[in-house]
Tab-separated table of C-alpha atoms (C1' of nucleotides) in Angstrom:
chain	number	residue	atom	x	y	z
A	1	MET	CA	197.755	34.975	55.609
A	2	GLU	CA	196.167	33.014	59.022
A	3	ILE	CA	193.068	34.754	58.551
A	4	PHE	CA	192.848	33.484	55.132
A	5	LYS	CA	194.367	30.032	55.761
A	6	ARG	CA	191.563	29.539	58.785
A	7	TYR	CA	188.747	30.661	56.435
A	8	ILE	CA	189.740	28.485	53.332
A	9	SER	CA	190.454	25.559	56.018
A	10	ARG	CA	187.125	26.117	57.283
A	11	ARG	CA	185.172	26.018	53.913
A	12	ALA	CA	187.322	23.614	51.171
A	13	VAL	CA	189.176	20.806	53.560
A	14	GLY	CA	186.901	17.748	53.263
A	15	LYS	CA	185.116	18.836	50.068
A	16	ARG	CA	185.709	17.025	46.739
A	17	ILE	CA	185.938	18.762	44.152
A	18	VAL	CA	183.850	19.151	40.677
A	19	LYS	CA	184.784	22.034	38.452
A	20	VAL	CA	187.703	24.137	38.550
A	21	ASP	CA	187.317	27.563	36.193
A	22	TYR	CA	189.756	30.057	34.933
A	23	TYR	CA	189.086	33.980	34.324
A	24	ASP	CA	192.411	35.025	34.136
A	25	ASP	CA	195.718	33.296	33.129
A	26	ALA	CA	198.165	36.024	34.903
A	27	MET	CA	198.721	33.915	38.127
A	28	LEU	CA	199.151	30.964	36.771
A	29	LEU	CA	202.541	29.728	37.073
A	30	THR	CA	201.810	26.019	36.023
A	31	SER	CA	199.080	25.001	33.335
A	32	LYS	CA	196.021	25.220	33.401
A	33	LYS	CA	196.173	21.315	32.470
A	34	HIS	CA	198.361	20.471	35.116
A	35	ILE	CA	195.874	22.043	37.390
A	36	SER	CA	192.778	21.053	36.363
A	37	GLN	CA	194.028	17.628	36.564
A	38	THR	CA	195.392	17.737	40.036
A	39	LEU	CA	192.645	19.213	41.430
A	40	LEU	CA	189.626	17.744	39.660
A	41	ASP	CA	187.949	14.696	41.417
A	42	ALA	CA	190.488	15.488	44.525
A	43	THR	CA	189.687	15.991	47.882
A	44	PHE	CA	191.403	19.078	50.577
A	45	SER	CA	192.447	17.043	52.921
A	46	ASN	CA	194.420	19.635	54.891
A	47	ILE	CA	195.552	22.896	54.743
A	48	HIS	CA	199.033	24.458	55.457
A	49	ARG	CA	200.691	27.845	55.619
A	50	HIS	CA	204.143	29.040	55.666
A	51	GLY	CA	204.457	33.159	55.632
A	52	LYS	CA	202.482	34.623	53.129
A	53	TYR	CA	202.121	31.605	51.034
A	54	VAL	CA	198.859	28.880	51.728
A	55	PHE	CA	199.187	25.672	50.485
A	56	LEU	CA	195.928	22.999	50.232
A	57	GLU	CA	196.686	19.697	50.307
A	58	CYS	CA	194.718	16.896	47.559
A	59	GLY	CA	196.621	14.049	47.341
A	60	LYS	CA	198.414	14.005	44.395
A	61	GLY	CA	200.590	17.243	45.619
A	62	TYR	CA	199.144	20.608	46.862
A	63	LEU	CA	197.663	23.637	45.447
A	64	MET	CA	199.658	26.755	46.235
A	65	PHE	CA	198.083	29.893	46.474
A	66	HIS	CA	200.302	33.736	47.036
A	67	PHE	CA	197.467	36.314	47.280
A	68	GLY	CA	199.939	39.556	46.741
A	69	MET	CA	198.858	42.527	47.438
A	70	THR	CA	195.124	42.933	46.453
A	71	GLY	CA	194.194	39.421	46.869
A	72	GLU	CA	191.918	36.978	49.256
A	73	PRO	CA	189.751	34.346	49.258
A	74	GLY	CA	185.907	34.159	48.669
A	75	TYR	CA	183.533	31.343	48.835
A	76	PHE	CA	180.237	31.538	47.676
A	77	HIS	CA	177.552	29.813	46.357
A	78	ILE	CA	177.092	28.764	42.936
A	79	GLU	CA	173.913	30.223	42.143
A	80	LYS	CA	175.464	33.736	43.073
A	81	ASP	CA	177.927	35.520	40.656
A	82	PRO	CA	180.894	34.490	41.723
A	83	PRO	CA	183.045	38.057	43.526
A	84	ASP	CA	184.315	40.944	41.079
A	85	TYR	CA	187.846	40.453	40.336
A	86	SER	CA	187.939	36.359	40.663
A	87	ARG	CA	190.681	34.945	38.864
A	88	PHE	CA	190.122	31.337	39.547
A	89	VAL	CA	187.169	29.167	40.959
A	90	ILE	CA	187.002	25.883	42.715
A	91	THR	CA	183.701	24.077	42.813
A	92	PHE	CA	182.695	21.792	45.220
A	93	GLU	CA	180.438	19.181	45.128
A	94	ASP	CA	178.512	20.780	47.547
A	95	ASN	CA	177.090	23.916	45.813
A	96	HIS	CA	179.542	26.183	46.917
A	97	ALA	CA	182.746	27.417	45.365
A	98	LEU	CA	186.335	29.167	46.673
A	99	ALA	CA	187.838	31.982	44.411
A	100	CYS	CA	190.786	33.433	44.561
A	101	ILE	CA	190.270	37.255	43.800
A	102	SER	CA	192.883	39.514	43.060
A	103	ARG	CA	192.247	43.126	41.570
A	104	ARG	CA	196.109	43.662	40.767
A	105	LYS	CA	197.202	39.982	39.774
A	106	LEU	CA	200.180	40.004	41.824
A	107	GLY	CA	198.582	36.739	43.622
A	108	LYS	CA	200.696	33.237	42.581
A	109	ILE	CA	198.956	30.177	41.877
A	110	ASP	CA	200.804	27.063	41.349
A	111	ILE	CA	201.021	22.882	41.977
A	112	VAL	CA	203.608	21.748	44.177
A	113	LYS	CA	204.594	18.387	45.153
A	114	ASP	CA	206.176	18.782	48.252
A	115	ILE	CA	206.190	22.051	50.811
A	116	THR	CA	209.301	21.556	52.045
A	117	THR	CA	210.726	21.750	48.856
A	118	PHE	CA	209.646	24.895	48.080
A	119	ILE	CA	210.413	26.796	50.661
A	120	LYS	CA	214.082	25.662	49.927
A	121	ASP	CA	213.839	26.194	46.513
A	122	HIS	CA	212.975	29.619	47.395
A	123	GLU	CA	215.173	30.107	50.198
A	124	ILE	CA	211.940	30.625	52.187
A	125	GLY	CA	212.985	31.742	55.689
A	126	GLU	CA	211.566	30.190	58.660
A	127	ASP	CA	207.924	31.586	59.732
A	128	ALA	CA	207.193	34.361	61.722
A	129	MET	CA	204.271	32.782	64.379
A	130	SER	CA	207.042	29.500	64.837
A	131	ILE	CA	210.298	30.367	64.781
A	132	ASP	CA	211.717	30.515	68.036
A	133	ARG	CA	214.130	33.040	69.655
A	134	GLU	CA	217.480	32.043	69.251
A	135	SER	CA	216.499	31.261	65.295
A	136	PHE	CA	215.387	34.623	64.999
A	137	ARG	CA	218.816	35.760	66.877
A	138	ASP	CA	220.638	33.770	65.069
A	139	VAL	CA	219.211	34.999	61.290
A	140	MET	CA	218.638	38.351	62.108
A	141	SER	CA	222.994	38.301	63.378
A	142	ARG	CA	223.780	37.795	59.743
A	143	LYS	CA	221.656	40.386	58.397
A	144	ARG	CA	223.086	43.958	57.156
A	145	GLY	CA	221.342	46.999	56.437
A	146	SER	CA	218.342	48.518	58.424
A	147	ILE	CA	216.140	46.180	60.365
A	148	LYS	CA	212.861	46.754	58.497
A	149	ASN	CA	214.478	45.388	55.666
A	150	ALA	CA	215.499	42.531	57.465
A	151	LEU	CA	212.148	42.043	59.093
A	152	MET	CA	210.445	42.656	55.922
A	153	ASN	CA	213.011	40.127	53.903
A	154	GLN	CA	211.480	36.747	53.526
A	155	LYS	CA	214.865	35.292	52.965
A	156	THR	CA	214.955	35.723	56.753
A	157	ILE	CA	211.937	35.811	57.885
A	158	ALA	CA	208.335	34.536	56.389
A	159	GLY	CA	205.764	36.656	56.866
A	160	LEU	CA	205.806	39.723	57.363
A	161	GLY	CA	204.402	42.619	54.813
A	162	ASN	CA	204.770	46.244	55.028
A	163	ILE	CA	202.437	47.691	57.888
A	164	TYR	CA	202.910	45.184	60.453
A	165	THR	CA	206.613	45.380	60.385
A	166	ASP	CA	206.219	48.931	60.829
A	167	GLU	CA	203.690	48.128	63.965
A	168	ILE	CA	206.348	45.601	65.311
A	169	LEU	CA	209.107	48.132	65.284
A	170	PHE	CA	206.557	51.072	66.197
A	171	GLN	CA	205.831	48.940	69.395
A	172	GLU	CA	209.124	47.514	69.881
A	173	LYS	CA	210.146	52.018	69.724
A	174	ILE	CA	212.845	51.222	66.853
A	175	HIS	CA	213.442	53.681	64.017
A	176	PRO	CA	212.970	51.563	60.939
A	177	LYS	CA	215.853	52.571	59.558
A	178	THR	CA	218.390	51.281	62.006
A	179	PRO	CA	221.346	49.194	61.175
A	180	VAL	CA	220.220	45.330	62.493
A	181	SER	CA	224.106	45.148	63.422
A	182	SER	CA	223.823	48.175	65.456
A	183	LEU	CA	220.881	45.977	67.718
A	184	GLN	CA	222.205	43.826	70.941
A	185	ASP	CA	221.180	40.667	71.345
A	186	LYS	CA	218.499	41.783	74.208
A	187	SER	CA	217.464	43.972	71.951
A	188	LEU	CA	216.913	41.018	69.409
A	189	GLY	CA	215.527	38.549	72.015
A	190	SER	CA	213.056	42.036	72.685
A	191	LEU	CA	212.530	42.509	69.525
A	192	TYR	CA	211.354	38.502	68.874
A	193	THR	CA	208.836	39.307	71.577
A	194	THR	CA	207.205	41.880	70.210
A	195	MET	CA	207.191	40.357	67.022
A	196	LYS	CA	204.754	37.664	68.216
A	197	ASN	CA	202.512	39.470	70.310
A	198	VAL	CA	202.131	41.770	67.142
A	199	CYS	CA	201.191	38.427	65.149
A	200	HIS	CA	198.993	36.885	67.755
A	201	THR	CA	197.237	39.971	68.991
A	202	ALA	CA	196.053	40.841	64.954
A	203	ILE	CA	194.902	37.284	64.400
A	204	ARG	CA	193.259	38.089	67.943
A	205	GLY	CA	191.148	40.437	65.863
A	206	GLN	CA	190.769	38.918	62.520
A	207	ALA	CA	193.276	40.684	61.154
A	208	LYS	CA	190.971	43.822	61.151
A	209	LEU	CA	192.847	46.704	61.345
A	210	GLU	CA	190.230	49.089	63.490
A	211	ASN	CA	190.461	45.927	66.409
A	212	MET	CA	193.623	46.572	67.416
A	213	PRO	CA	194.055	47.692	70.721
A	214	GLU	CA	195.514	51.235	71.672
A	215	PRO	CA	198.552	52.289	70.859
A	216	THR	CA	198.798	51.423	67.122
A	217	LEU	CA	199.879	52.809	64.438
A	218	LEU	CA	198.404	50.693	62.004
A	219	THR	CA	194.914	52.966	62.016
A	220	ARG	CA	197.432	55.786	61.661
A	221	ARG	CA	198.918	54.998	58.000
A	222	SER	CA	198.050	58.809	56.502
A	223	PRO	CA	199.090	62.057	55.949
A	224	GLY	CA	198.751	64.714	59.328
A	225	GLU	CA	197.821	61.583	61.666
A	226	ARG	CA	199.165	61.887	65.178
A	227	CYS	CA	201.304	59.233	67.784
A	228	PRO	CA	199.390	57.696	70.036
A	229	VAL	CA	201.532	57.643	72.651
A	230	CYS	CA	203.099	61.708	72.720
A	231	ASP	CA	201.013	63.176	69.913
A	232	SER	CA	203.861	63.895	67.813
A	233	PRO	CA	203.323	64.233	64.048
A	234	ILE	CA	203.614	60.569	62.341
A	235	GLN	CA	206.245	60.827	60.024
A	236	LYS	CA	206.335	58.520	56.199
A	237	ILE	CA	209.804	57.801	54.815
A	238	THR	CA	210.341	55.458	52.329
A	239	VAL	CA	212.694	52.286	53.209
A	240	ASN	CA	213.539	49.468	50.894
A	241	ASN	CA	211.146	51.605	48.357
A	242	ARG	CA	207.936	51.398	50.279
A	243	GLY	CA	206.255	53.600	52.258
A	244	THR	CA	207.242	53.465	56.073
A	245	TYR	CA	205.151	55.719	59.098
A	246	PHE	CA	206.934	55.588	62.068
A	247	CYS	CA	207.155	58.355	65.004
A	248	PRO	CA	210.151	60.602	65.302
A	249	GLU	CA	209.831	60.477	69.091
A	250	CYS	CA	209.224	57.392	69.787
A	251	GLN	CA	211.395	55.880	68.003
A	252	LYS	CA	215.139	56.908	67.973
A	253	ASN	CA	217.176	56.113	65.709
A	254	ASP	CA	220.030	54.859	68.895
A	255	GLU	CA	218.378	52.656	71.465
B	1	DA	C1'	196.369	63.915	32.305
B	2	DT	C1'	200.283	62.485	34.296
B	3	DT	C1'	202.136	60.917	38.687
B	4	DC	C1'	202.502	58.702	42.940
B	5	DT	C1'	201.148	55.051	46.017
B	6	DT	C1'	199.989	50.211	47.360
B	7	DG	C1'	198.991	44.839	53.192
B	8	DT	C1'	204.637	41.508	47.297
B	9	DT	C1'	207.759	39.362	44.832
B	10	DG	C1'	212.200	38.426	42.132
B	11	DA	C1'	214.614	39.682	38.326
B	12	DA	C1'	218.244	43.102	37.520
B	13	DT	C1'	221.704	46.104	39.343
B	14	DG	C1'	225.906	48.077	41.775
C	1	DG	C1'	227.063	36.713	48.151
C	2	DC	C1'	224.489	40.655	49.744
C	3	DA	C1'	221.440	44.952	49.251
C	4	DT	C1'	219.029	48.041	46.634
C	5	DT	C1'	215.786	48.677	42.907
C	6	DC	C1'	212.154	48.150	39.847
C	7	DA	C1'	209.117	45.654	36.441
C	8	DA	C1'	204.353	43.554	36.882
C	9	DC	C1'	200.025	45.337	37.747
C	10	DA	C1'	195.420	47.991	38.666
C	11	DA	C1'	192.822	51.691	40.439
C	12	DG	C1'	191.708	55.658	42.831
C	13	DA	C1'	193.856	59.771	44.568
C	14	DA	C1'	196.525	64.153	44.384
DNA sequence: ATTCTTGTTGAATG
DNA sequence: GCATTCAACAAGAA
């Protein structure tokens, strides 16, 4: 999401909006009228991100994007067709446009008045990139269930998805089903450092999996892959209804 | 052809 | 209140 935010920031902030087009309503959480009224003739003055949510500031409020599982922003010249699966397109006065692309339409588009209120109303946790060590330990120590659930739950910490959670647990050598309650304070501190490292490393590599330095699990999420550390076959299980990959040798249940 | 899986979330359920 | 399950959605793979 941080990469998306930077992508949008470079192309949309400072530009005046001259047209708004809707190709599909499924992702809209408010009326087209409300969105158009807020955006038309406005200029994006700033951009913010909290977890997987991006907010474009425009005077009267914020345009909120959530890209869901298969969503991404797309910027193009208006002489060309919008990218495939564009659901929502904002045209700027410089003859370029920003599309919200979403194959599965699992994303969301909304207008919000205030980011802080939005985060509070949706009970979204602190952002994974900005939470401090103490708060991390504090919020994690309150959770029950598996460590993977706790890390992925946006109400605990905002921003971690399925594959990066697996990567963090792989780097930290923790079995994804380990109960959070069984992790000592020290382990949580170490997990915190690993979480930050994985996020920073991913961003440095433009969130492209092929840019992740070895050893990594991110590029081995398919049957038959082997652990880059110990060469054991990578295992796939289900945790929280999500396909979960881990190395059964490196990530033993007990630390 | 049907079922499963997927870089997600939130409403329903236990 | 908290943890777990499932629908919404679309398309490619098994």
